[in-house]
Short mmCIF file of C-alpha atoms in Angstrom, two decimals:
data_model
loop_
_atom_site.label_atom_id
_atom_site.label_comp_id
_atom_site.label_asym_id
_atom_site.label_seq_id
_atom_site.Cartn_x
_atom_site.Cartn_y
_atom_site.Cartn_z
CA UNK A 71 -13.48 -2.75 10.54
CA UNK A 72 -10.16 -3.32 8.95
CA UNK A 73 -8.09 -6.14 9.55
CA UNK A 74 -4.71 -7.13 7.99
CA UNK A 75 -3.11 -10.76 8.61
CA UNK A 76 0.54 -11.21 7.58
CA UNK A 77 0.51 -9.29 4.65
CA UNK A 78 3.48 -9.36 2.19
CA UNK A 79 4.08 -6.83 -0.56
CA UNK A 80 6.65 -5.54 -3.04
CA UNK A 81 8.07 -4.43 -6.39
CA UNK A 82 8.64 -7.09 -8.74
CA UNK A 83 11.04 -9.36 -6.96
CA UNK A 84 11.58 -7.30 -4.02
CA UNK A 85 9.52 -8.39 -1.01
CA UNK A 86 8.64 -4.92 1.57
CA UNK A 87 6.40 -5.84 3.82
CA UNK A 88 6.74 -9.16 5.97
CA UNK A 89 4.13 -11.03 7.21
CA UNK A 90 2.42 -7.59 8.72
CA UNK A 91 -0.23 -7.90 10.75
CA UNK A 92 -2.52 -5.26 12.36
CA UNK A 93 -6.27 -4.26 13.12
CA UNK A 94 -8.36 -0.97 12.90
CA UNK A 95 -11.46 -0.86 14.57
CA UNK A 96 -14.48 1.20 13.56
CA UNK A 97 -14.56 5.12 14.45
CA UNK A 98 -10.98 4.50 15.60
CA UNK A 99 -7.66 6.77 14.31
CA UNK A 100 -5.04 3.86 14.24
CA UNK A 101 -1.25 5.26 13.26
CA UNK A 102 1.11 3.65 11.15
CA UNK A 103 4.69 5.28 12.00
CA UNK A 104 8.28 4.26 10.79
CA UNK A 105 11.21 6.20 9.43
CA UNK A 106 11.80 6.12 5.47
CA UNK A 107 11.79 3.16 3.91
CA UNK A 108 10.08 1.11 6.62
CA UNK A 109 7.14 -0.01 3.93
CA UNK A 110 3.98 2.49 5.52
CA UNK A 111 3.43 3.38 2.08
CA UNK A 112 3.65 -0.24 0.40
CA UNK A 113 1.37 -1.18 3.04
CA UNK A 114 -1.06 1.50 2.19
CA UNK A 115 -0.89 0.73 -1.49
CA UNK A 116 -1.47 -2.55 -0.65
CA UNK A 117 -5.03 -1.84 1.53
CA UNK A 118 -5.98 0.60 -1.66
CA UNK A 119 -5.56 -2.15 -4.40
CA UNK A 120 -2.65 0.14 -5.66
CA UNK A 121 -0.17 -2.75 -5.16
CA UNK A 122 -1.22 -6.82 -5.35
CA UNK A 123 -0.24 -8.34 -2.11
CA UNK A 124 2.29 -11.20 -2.49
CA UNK A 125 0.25 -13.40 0.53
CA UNK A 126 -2.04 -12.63 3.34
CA UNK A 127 -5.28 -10.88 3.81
CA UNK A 128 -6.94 -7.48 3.96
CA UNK A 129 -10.31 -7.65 5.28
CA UNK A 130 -12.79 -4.76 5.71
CA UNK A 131 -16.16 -5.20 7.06
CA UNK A 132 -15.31 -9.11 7.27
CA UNK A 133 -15.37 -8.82 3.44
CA UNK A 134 -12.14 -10.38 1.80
CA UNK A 135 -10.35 -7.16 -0.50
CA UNK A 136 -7.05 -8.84 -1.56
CA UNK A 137 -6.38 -8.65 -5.20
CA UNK A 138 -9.31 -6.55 -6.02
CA UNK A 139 -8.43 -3.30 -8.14
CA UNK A 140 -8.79 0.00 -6.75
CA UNK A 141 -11.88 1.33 -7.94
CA UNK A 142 -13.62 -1.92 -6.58
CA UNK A 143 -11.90 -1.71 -2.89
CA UNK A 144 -13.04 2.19 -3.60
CA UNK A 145 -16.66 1.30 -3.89
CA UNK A 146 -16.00 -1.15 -0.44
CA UNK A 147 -16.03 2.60 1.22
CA UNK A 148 -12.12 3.03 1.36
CA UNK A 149 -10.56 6.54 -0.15
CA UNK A 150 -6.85 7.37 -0.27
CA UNK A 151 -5.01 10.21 0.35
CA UNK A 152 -2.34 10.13 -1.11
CA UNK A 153 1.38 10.99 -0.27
CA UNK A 154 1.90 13.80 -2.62
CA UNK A 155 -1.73 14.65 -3.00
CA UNK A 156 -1.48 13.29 -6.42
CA UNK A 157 -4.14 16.74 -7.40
CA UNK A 158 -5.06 17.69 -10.80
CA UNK A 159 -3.01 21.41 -10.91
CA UNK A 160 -4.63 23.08 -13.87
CA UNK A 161 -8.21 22.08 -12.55
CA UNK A 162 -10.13 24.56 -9.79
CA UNK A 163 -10.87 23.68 -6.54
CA UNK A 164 -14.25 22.84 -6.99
CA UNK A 165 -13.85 20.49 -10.01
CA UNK A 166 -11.00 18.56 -7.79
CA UNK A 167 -13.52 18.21 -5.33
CA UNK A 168 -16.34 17.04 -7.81
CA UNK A 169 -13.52 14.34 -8.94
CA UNK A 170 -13.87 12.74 -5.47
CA UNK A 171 -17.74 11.87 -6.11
CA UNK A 172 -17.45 9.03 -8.32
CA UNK A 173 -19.95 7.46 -6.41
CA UNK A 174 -22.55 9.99 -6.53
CA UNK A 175 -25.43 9.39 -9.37
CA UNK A 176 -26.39 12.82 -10.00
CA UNK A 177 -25.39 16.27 -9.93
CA UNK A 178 -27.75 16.91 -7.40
CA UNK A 179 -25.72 14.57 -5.10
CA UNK A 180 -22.64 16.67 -5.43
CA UNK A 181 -23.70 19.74 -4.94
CA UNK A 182 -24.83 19.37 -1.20
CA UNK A 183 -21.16 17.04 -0.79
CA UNK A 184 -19.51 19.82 -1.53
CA UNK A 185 -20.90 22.21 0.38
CA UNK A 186 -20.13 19.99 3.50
CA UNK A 187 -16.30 19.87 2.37
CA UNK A 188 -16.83 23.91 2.32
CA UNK A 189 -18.15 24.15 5.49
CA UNK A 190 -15.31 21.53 7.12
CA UNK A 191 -12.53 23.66 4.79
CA UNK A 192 -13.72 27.31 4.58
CA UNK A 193 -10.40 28.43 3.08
CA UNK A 194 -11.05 26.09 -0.14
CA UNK A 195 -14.83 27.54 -0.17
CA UNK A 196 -12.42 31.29 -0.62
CA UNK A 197 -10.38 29.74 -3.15
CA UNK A 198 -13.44 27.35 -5.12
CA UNK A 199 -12.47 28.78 -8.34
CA UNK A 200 -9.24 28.94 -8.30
CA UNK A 201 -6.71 26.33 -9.83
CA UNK A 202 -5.26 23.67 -7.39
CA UNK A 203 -1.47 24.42 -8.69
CA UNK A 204 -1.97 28.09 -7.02
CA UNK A 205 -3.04 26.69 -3.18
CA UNK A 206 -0.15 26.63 -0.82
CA UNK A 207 1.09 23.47 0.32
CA UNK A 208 -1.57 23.29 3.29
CA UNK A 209 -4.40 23.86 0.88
CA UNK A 210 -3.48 21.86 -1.68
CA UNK A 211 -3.36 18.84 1.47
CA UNK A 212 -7.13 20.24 2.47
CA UNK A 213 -7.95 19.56 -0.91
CA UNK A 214 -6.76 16.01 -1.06
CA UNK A 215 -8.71 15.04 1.71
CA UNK A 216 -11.20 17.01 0.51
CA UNK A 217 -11.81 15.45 -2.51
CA UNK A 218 -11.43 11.93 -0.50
CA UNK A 219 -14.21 12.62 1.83
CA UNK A 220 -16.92 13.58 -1.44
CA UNK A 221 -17.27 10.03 -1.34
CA UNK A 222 -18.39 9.61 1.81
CA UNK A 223 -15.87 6.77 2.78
CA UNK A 224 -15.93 4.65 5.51
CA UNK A 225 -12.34 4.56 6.07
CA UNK A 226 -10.29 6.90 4.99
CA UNK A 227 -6.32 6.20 4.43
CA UNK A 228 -3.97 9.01 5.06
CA UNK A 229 -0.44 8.59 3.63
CA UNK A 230 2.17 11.60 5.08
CA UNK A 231 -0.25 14.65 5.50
CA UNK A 232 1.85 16.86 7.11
CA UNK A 233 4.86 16.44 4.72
CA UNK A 234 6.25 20.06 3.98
CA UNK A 235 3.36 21.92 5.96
CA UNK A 236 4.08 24.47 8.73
CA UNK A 237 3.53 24.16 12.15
CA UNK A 238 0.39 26.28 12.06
CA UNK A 239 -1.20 23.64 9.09
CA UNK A 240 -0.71 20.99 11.11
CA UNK A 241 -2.20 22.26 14.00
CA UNK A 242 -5.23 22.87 11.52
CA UNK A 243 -4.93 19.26 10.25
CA UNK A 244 -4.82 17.69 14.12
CA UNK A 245 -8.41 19.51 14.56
CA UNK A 246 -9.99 18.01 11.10
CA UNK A 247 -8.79 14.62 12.17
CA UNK A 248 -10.52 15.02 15.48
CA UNK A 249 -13.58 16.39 13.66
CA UNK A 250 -13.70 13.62 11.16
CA UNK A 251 -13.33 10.95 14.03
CA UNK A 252 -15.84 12.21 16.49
CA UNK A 253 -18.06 12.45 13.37
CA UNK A 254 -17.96 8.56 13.11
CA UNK A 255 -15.20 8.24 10.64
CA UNK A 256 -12.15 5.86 10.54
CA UNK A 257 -9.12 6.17 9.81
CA UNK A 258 -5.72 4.67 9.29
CA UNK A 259 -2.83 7.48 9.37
CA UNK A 260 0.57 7.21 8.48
CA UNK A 261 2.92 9.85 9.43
CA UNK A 262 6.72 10.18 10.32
CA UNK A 263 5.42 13.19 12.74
CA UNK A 264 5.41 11.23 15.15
CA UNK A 265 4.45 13.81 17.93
CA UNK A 266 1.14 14.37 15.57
CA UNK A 267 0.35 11.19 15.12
CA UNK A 268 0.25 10.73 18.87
CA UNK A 269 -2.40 13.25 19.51
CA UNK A 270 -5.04 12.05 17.13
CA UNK A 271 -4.56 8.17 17.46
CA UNK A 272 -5.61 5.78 20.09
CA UNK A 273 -3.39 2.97 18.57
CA UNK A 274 -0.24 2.86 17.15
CA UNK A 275 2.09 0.36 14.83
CA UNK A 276 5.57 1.27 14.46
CA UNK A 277 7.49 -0.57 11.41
CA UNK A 278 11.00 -1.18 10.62
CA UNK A 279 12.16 -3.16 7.60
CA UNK A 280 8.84 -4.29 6.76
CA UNK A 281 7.61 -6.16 9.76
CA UNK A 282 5.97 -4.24 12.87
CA UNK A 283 7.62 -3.86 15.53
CA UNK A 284 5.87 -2.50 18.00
CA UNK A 285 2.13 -2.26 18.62
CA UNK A 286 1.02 -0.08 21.81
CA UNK A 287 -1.98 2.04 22.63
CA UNK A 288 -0.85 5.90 21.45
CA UNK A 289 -1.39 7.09 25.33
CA UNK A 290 1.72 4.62 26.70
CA UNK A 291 3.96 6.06 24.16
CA UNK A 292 3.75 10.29 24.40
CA UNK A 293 6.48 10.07 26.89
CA UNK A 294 8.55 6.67 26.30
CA UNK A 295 11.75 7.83 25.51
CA UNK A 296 13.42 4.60 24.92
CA UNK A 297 10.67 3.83 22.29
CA UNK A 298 11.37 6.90 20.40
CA UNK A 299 15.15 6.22 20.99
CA UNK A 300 14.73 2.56 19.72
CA UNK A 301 12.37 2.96 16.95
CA UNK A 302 11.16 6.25 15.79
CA UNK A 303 14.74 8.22 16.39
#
C-alpha cells in the first residue's frame, strides 16, 4: 500500500533522513523504531506532506504523494497522529472528534462516525462533553486517534503513542491496535517502546542516523538480544 524509495528529508540545510527505503503492505502494522534523534518523526512528516522531501518517493496505492501538501495526501486516505497529540484543549471531546471529519459532507455523516469512535473508546463517550485539556494523558492519546480515525483513513500514521502513558494505557492501546488491524486497517507505528511495538507489528525498521538499519519480521526480533544491544539499547 505504502511504499518509500530512498527518501531524503530535513530542516533547511540539514539533511535527516538518507536515502530511506521501506514498504507497508495493506492491513499490515509495520514499526518504525530508533532511539531519539534517529529521524522516525522526519520520516513521518515527510509521508504526511508535513515536511517536502529533499529526493525520493512516497507512493501509496501506486499513486505518486511527494510534494503534495497535507490536506491533499489527507484526502489520499492517510491521517496522522501526531507526537504530542497536537489536540485543541479548550474544545470538548466531541467537537475534537467532529474536527477529524473533514471529509464527511454532512452532519448526518458525522454523527454515526462518531458513535463508532464511542463504541471503540467508551471512556471518551463518559467524557463527550468535557474539554480535551481535562483528559488524562491516556485519554487525551484516545482522542488523537480518535479524531484520526473520523475520517475513515486507509492508513493511519502513529508517531510515539505511548509517550508518558502508564503501563495499564498501553496495554489498552496494544488491544485498539489489534482491533483496528483485524478490522482491515493499516498502519505505520513509530514507537521507542520497543517491547510494544513488537507485539502489534509483523514488520519492523529500526533507524539510526537517518538511514535504516535493520529491517526484520517483528517475530525474529522479541528475543534477539544482540539486536536490542546493537540498535535499540
Amino acid at each position: 500500500m505504502l511504499s518509500v524509495r530512498d527518501l531524503e528529508a530535513g530542516y533547511g540545510s540539514l539533511k535527516v533522513l538518507r536515502r530511506i527505503t521501506l514498504a507497508v503492505p495493506e492491513g499490515k502494522v509495520v514499526a518504525l523504531l530508533g532511539g531519539n534523534g534517529a529521524g522516525k518523526t522526519t520520516a513521518m512528516h515527510a509521508i504526511a506532506g508535513i515536511l517536502r522531501p529533499m529526493a525520493g518517493e512516497i507512493l501509496f496505492a501506486g499513486q505518486a504523494l511527494q510534494g503534495l501538501a497535507p490536506h491533499r495526501i489527507f484526502r489520499h486516505g492517510i491521517s496522522l497522529v501526531a507526537q504530542g497529540r497536537q489536540l485543541f484543549p479548550e474544545m470538548s471531546v466531541r467537537e475534537n472528534l467532529e474536527l477529524g471529519a473533514l471529509a464527511a459532507q454532512t452532519r448526518k455523516e458525522i454523527a454515526p462516525l462518531t458513535e463508532e469512535i464511542f463504541r471503540r473508546f467508551p471512556r471518551l463517550a463518559q467524557r463527550a462533553e468535557q474539554r480535551a485539556a481535562s483528559l488524562s494523558g491516556g485519554e487525551q492519546q484516545m482522542l488523537a486517534t480518535g479524531r484520526a480515525l473520523m475520517s475513515r483513513p486507509a492508513l493511519l500514521l502513529l508517531d510515539e503513542p505511548t509517550t508518558g502513558l502508564a503501563p495499564i494505557i498501553v496495554t489498552e492501546l496494544v488491544r485498539i491496535i489489534h482491533e483496528l488491524r483485524d478490522a482491515g486497517l493499516t498502519i505505520l507505528l513509530v514507537e521507542q517502546n520497543v517491547r510494544m511495538a513488537l507485539k502489534v507489528a509483523e514488520d519492523v525498521y529500526v533507524m539510526r542516523n537517518g538511514r535504516i538499519v535493520l529491517h526484520a519480521p517483528a517475530a525474529d526480533l522479541h528475543d534477539s538480544d544482540e539486536v536490542f544491544s546493537s540498535y535499540l539499547g
